[in-house]
mmCIF file of C-alpha atoms and ligand atoms in Angstrom:
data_model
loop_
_atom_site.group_PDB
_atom_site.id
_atom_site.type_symbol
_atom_site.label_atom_id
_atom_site.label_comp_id
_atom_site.label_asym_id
_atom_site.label_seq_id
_atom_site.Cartn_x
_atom_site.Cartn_y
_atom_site.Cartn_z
ATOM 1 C CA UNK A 1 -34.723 -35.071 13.557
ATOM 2 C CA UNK A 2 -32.909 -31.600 14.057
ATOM 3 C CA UNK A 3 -29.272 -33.638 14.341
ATOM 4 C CA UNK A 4 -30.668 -35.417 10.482
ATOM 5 C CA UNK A 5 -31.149 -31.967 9.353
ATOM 6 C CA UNK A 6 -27.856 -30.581 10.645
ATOM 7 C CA UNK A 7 -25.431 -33.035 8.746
ATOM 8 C CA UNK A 8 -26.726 -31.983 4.825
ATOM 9 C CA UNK A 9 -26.050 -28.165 6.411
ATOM 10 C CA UNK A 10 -22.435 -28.842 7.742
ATOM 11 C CA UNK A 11 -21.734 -30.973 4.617
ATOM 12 C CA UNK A 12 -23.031 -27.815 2.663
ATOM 13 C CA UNK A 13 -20.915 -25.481 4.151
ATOM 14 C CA UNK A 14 -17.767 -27.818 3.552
ATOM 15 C CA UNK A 15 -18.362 -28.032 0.374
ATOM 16 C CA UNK A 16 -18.805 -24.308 0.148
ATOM 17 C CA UNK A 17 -15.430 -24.320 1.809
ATOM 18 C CA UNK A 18 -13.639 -26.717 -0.409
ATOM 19 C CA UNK A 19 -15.415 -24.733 -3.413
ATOM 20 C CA UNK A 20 -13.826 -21.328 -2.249
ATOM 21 C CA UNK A 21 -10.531 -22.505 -0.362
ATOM 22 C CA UNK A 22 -8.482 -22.937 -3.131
ATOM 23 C CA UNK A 23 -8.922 -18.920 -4.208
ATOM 24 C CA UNK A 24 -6.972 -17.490 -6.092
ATOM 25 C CA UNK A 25 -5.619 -13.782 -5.267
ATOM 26 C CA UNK A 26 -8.016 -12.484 -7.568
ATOM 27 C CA UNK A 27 -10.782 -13.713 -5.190
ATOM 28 C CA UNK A 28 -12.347 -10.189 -5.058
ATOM 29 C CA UNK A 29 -14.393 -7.840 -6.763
ATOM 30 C CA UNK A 30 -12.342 -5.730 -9.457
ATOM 31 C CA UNK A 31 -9.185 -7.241 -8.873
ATOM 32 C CA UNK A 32 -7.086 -4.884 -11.072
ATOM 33 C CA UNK A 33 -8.338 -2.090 -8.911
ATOM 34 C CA UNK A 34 -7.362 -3.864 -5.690
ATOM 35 C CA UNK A 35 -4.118 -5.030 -7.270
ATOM 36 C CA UNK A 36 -3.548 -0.777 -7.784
ATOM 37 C CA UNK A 37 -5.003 -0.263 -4.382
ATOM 38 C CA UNK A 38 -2.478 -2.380 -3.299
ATOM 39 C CA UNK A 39 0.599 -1.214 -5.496
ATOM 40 C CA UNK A 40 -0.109 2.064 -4.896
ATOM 41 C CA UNK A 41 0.726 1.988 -0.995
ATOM 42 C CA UNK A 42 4.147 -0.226 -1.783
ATOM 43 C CA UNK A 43 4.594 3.344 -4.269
ATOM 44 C CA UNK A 44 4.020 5.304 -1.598
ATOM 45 C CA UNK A 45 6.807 3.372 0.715
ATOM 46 C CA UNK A 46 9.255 3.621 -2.415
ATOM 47 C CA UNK A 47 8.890 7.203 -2.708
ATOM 48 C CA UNK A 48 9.009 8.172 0.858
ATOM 49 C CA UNK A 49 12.594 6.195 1.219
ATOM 50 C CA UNK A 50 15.734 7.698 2.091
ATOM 51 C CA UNK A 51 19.478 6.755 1.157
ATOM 52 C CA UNK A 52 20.691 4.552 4.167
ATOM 53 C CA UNK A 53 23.664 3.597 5.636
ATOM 54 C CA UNK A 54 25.048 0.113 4.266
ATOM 55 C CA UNK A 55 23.686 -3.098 6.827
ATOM 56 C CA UNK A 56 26.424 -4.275 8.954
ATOM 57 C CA UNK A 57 26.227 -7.909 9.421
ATOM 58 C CA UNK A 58 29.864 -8.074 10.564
ATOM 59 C CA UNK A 59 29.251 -8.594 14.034
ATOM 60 C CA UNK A 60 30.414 -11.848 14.747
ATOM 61 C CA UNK A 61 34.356 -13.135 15.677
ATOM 62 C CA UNK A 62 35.920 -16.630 14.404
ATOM 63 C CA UNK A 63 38.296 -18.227 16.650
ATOM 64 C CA UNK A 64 40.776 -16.053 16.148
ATOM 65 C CA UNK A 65 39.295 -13.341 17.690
ATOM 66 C CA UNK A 66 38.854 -11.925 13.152
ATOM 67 C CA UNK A 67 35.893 -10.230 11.995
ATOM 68 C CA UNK A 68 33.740 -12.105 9.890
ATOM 69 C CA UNK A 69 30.044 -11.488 8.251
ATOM 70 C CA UNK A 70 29.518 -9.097 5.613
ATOM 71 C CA UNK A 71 28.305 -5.363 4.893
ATOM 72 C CA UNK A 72 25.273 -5.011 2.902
ATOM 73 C CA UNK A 73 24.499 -2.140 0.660
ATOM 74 C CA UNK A 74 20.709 -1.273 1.989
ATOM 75 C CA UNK A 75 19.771 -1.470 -1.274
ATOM 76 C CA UNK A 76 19.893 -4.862 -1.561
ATOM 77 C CA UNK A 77 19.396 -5.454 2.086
ATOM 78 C CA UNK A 78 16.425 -8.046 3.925
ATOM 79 C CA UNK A 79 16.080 -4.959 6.053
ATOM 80 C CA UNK A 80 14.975 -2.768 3.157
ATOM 81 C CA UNK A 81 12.823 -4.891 1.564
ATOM 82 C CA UNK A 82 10.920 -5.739 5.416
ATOM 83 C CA UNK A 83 11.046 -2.152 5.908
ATOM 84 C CA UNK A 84 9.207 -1.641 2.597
ATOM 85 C CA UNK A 85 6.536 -3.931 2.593
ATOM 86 C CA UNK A 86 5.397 -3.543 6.439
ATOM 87 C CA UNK A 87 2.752 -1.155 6.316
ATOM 88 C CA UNK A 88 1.719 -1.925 2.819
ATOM 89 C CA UNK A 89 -1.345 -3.477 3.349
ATOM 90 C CA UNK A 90 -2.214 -1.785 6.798
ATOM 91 C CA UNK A 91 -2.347 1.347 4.593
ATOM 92 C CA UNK A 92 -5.640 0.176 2.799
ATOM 93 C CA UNK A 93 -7.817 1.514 5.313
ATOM 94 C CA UNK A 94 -9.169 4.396 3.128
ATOM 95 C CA UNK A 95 -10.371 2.218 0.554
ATOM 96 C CA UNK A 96 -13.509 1.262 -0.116
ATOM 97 C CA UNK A 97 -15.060 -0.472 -3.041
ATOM 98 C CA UNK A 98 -17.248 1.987 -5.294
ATOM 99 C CA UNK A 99 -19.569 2.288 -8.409
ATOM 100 C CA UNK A 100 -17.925 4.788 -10.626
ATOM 101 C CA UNK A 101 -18.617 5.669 -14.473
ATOM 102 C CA UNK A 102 -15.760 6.838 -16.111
ATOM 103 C CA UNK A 103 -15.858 9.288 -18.643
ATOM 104 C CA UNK A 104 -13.272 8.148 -20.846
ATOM 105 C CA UNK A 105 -11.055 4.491 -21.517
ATOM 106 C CA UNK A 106 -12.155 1.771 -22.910
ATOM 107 C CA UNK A 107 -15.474 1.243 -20.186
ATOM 108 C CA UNK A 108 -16.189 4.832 -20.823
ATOM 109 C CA UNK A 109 -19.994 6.241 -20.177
ATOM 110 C CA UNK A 110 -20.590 2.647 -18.203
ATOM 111 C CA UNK A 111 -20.719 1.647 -14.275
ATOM 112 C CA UNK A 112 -17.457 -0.186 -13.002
ATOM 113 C CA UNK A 113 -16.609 -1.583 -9.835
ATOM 114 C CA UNK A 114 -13.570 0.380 -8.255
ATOM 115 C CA UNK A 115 -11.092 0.397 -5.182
ATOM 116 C CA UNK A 116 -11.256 4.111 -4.016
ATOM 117 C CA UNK A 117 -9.798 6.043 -1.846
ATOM 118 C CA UNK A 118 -11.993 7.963 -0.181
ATOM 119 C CA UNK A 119 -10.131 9.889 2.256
ATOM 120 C CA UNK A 120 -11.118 8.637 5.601
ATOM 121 C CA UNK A 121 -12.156 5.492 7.361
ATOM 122 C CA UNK A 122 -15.828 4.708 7.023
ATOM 123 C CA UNK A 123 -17.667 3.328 10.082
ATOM 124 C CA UNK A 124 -20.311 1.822 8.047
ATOM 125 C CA UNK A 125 -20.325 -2.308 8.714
ATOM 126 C CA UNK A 126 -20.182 -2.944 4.773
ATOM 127 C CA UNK A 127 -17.346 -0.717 4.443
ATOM 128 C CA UNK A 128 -15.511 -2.453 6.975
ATOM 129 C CA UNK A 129 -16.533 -5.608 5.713
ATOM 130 C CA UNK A 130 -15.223 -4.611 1.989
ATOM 131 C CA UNK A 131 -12.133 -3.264 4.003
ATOM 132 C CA UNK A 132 -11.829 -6.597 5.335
ATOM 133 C CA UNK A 133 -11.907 -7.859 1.868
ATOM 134 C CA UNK A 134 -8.996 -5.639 0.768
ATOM 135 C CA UNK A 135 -6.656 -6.543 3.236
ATOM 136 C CA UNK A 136 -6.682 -9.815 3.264
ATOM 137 C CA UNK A 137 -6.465 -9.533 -0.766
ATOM 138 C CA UNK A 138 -3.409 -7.607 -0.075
ATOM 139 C CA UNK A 139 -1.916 -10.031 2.155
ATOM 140 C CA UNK A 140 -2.654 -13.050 -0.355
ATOM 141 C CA UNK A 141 -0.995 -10.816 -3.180
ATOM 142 C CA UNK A 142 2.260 -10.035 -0.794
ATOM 143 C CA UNK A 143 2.837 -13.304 -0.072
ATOM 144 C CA UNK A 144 2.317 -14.469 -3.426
ATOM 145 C CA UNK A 145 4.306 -11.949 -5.056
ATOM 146 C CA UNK A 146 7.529 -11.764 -2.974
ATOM 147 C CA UNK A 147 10.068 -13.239 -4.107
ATOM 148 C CA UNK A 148 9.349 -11.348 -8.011
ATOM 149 C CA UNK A 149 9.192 -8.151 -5.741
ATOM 150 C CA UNK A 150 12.101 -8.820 -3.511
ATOM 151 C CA UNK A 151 14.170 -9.810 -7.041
ATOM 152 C CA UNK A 152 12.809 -6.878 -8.735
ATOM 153 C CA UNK A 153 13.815 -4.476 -6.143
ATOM 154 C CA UNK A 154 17.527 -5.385 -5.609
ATOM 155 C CA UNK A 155 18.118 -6.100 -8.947
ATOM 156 C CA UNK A 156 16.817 -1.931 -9.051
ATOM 157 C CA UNK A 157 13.857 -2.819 -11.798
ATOM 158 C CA UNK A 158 11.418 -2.544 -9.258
ATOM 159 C CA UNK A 159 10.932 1.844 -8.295
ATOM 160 C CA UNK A 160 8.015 3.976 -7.582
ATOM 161 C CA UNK A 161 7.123 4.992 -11.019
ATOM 162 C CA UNK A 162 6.484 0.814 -12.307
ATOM 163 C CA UNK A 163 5.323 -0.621 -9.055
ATOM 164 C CA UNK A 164 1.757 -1.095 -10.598
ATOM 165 C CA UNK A 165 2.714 -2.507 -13.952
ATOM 166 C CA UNK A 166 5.189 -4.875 -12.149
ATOM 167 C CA UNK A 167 3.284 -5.801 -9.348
ATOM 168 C CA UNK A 168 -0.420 -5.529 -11.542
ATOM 169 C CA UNK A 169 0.592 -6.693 -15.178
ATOM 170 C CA UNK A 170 3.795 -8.448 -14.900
ATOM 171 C CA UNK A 171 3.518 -10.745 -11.809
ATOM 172 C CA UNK A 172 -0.047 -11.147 -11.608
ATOM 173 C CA UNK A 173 -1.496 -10.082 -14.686
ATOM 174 C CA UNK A 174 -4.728 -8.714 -12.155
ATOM 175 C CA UNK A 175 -4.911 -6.178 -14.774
ATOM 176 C CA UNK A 176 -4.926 -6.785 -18.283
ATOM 177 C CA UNK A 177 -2.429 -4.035 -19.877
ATOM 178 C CA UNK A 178 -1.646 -0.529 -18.996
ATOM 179 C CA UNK A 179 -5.125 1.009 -19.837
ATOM 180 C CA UNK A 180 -6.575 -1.383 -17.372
ATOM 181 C CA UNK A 181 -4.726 -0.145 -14.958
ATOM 182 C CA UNK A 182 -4.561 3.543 -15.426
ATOM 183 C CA UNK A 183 -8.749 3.299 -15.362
ATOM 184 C CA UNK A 184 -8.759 1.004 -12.047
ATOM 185 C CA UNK A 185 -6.929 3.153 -10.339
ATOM 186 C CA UNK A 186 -7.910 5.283 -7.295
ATOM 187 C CA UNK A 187 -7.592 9.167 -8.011
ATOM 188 C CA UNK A 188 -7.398 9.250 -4.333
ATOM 189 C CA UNK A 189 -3.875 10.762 -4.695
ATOM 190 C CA UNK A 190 -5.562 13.922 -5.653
ATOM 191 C CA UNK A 191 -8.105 13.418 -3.170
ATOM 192 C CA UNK A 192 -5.132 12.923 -0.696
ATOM 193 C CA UNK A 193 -3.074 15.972 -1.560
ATOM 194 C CA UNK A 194 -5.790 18.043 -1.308
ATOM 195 C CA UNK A 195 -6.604 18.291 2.242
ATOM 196 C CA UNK A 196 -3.218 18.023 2.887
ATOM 197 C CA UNK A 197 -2.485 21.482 0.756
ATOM 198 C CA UNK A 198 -5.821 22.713 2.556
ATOM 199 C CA UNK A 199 -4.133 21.997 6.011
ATOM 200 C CA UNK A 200 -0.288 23.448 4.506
ATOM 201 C CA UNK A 201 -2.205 26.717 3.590
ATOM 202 C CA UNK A 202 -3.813 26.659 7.120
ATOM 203 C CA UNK A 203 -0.965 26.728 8.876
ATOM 204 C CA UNK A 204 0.846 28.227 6.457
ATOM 205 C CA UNK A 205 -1.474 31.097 7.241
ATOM 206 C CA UNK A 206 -1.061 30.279 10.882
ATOM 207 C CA UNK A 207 2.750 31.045 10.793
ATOM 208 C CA UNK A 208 2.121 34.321 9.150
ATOM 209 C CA UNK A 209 0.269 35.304 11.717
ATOM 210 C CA UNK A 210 2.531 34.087 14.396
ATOM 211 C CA UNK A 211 5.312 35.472 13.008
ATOM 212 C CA UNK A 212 3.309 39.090 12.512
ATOM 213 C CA UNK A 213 2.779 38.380 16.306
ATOM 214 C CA UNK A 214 5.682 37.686 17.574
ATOM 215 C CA UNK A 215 7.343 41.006 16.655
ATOM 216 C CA UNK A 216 4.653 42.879 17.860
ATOM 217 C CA UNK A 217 5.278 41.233 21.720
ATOM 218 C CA UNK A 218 8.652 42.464 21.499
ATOM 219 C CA UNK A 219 8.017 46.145 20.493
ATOM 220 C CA UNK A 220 5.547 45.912 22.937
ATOM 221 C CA UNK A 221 8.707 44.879 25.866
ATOM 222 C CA UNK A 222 10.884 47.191 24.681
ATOM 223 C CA UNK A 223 8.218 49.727 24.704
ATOM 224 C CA UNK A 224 7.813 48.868 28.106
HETATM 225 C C1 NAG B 301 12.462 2.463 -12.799
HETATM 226 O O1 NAG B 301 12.788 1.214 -13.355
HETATM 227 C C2 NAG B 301 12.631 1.146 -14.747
HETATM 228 C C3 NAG B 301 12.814 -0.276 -15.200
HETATM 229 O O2 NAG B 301 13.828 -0.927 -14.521
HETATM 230 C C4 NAG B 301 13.606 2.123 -15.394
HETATM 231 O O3 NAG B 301 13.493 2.071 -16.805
HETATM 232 C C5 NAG B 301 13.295 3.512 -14.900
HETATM 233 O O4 NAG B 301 14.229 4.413 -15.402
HETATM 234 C C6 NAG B 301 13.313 3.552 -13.388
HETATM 235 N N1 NAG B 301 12.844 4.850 -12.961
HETATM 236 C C7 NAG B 301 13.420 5.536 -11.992
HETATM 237 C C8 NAG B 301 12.800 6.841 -11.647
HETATM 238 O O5 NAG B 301 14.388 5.134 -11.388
#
């Protein structure tokens, strides 16, 4: 009977479902990369803040017509900390999960699994699939991880230059000391800077040559 053979399948894939619900966030393949992958984009946000004005939550009048509410420094405002983590894992999009061998650190000479940036977004369906992967991860780790983060930051121990170890080592322990996570993670920085120097110089050149134009036109008026 097809229906007889159906109910061992469904019963099989709920109890493939109760074996993998419970997952923990390092449910994916070389989780102290993704945990860097992941850091690294929160770094990025931290670095690319500004100073703000304080958060003015003084808005509202009592009954006798009196100010009340209070004024927040930004620092240790909701609004920075939303502001922060919004695009963090939208940011992922470059990654993709990669066979590298290092050539030094403690898994020198052998082939590791690592979250890499490679630069652009791949239309291949495993890359997308591993991309997937990633963001959910990222999500899962967010969530998980807020409050520490959101304690860390306005308490001003949390900064762009320990993101990693905080996020990484200290709240999740993805990674298993510093060395594991200097060798999981992406070089893509480099690989990101350098197009981005390649386009500078372009334009760079580009501006040059506008500005050897530009004089040129008006000789050319008043010549005329
Ligand atoms: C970042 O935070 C750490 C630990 O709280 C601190 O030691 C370090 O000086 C901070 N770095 C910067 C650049 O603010």
């Amino acid at each position: 009977m097809p229906f007889g053979l159906r109910v061992p399948a469904v019963l099989l894939a709920l109890a493939g479902l109760l074996l993998t619900a419970p997952t923990a966030i390092d449910a994916i393949d070389a989780k102290c990369s993704a945990c860097a992958a992941v850091a690294g984009q929160l770094q990025t946000a931290l670095e690319a803040e500004k100073p703000r004005n304080h958060v003015d939550l003084r808005g509202r009048l009592d009954s006798k017509g009196v100010r009340y509410g209070k004024l927040i420094p930004y620092d240790v405002s909701e609004q920075r900390f939303t502001e922060l983590m919004e695009g963090v894992c939208e940011g992922l999009g470059r990654y993709t999960l990669r066979t590298v061998k290092p050539s030094e650190g403690p898994s020198a000479g052998t082939d590791v699994m690592r979250w890499e940036n490679i630069g652009r977004v791949s239309k291949n369906p495993r890359a997308k699939t591993l991309r997937d992967e990633l963001n959910d991860y990222c999500h899962r780790i967010v969530e998980k991880q807020e409050e520490d983060l959101q304690k860390a930051l306005y308490a001003k121990e949390l900064n762009s230059t320990n993101v990693a170890e905080k996020m990484c080592i200290q709240f999740s322990g993805e990674c298993e000391d510093r060395e594991d996570l200097t060798s999981a993670q992406s070089p893509a920085m480099e690989e990101e800077k350098k197009p981005k120097k390649d386009k500078e110089a372009k334009s760079g050149g580009k501006k040059r040559k506008k500005g050897a134009k530009k004089p040129a036109k008006g000789d050319d008026k008043k010549e005329l």
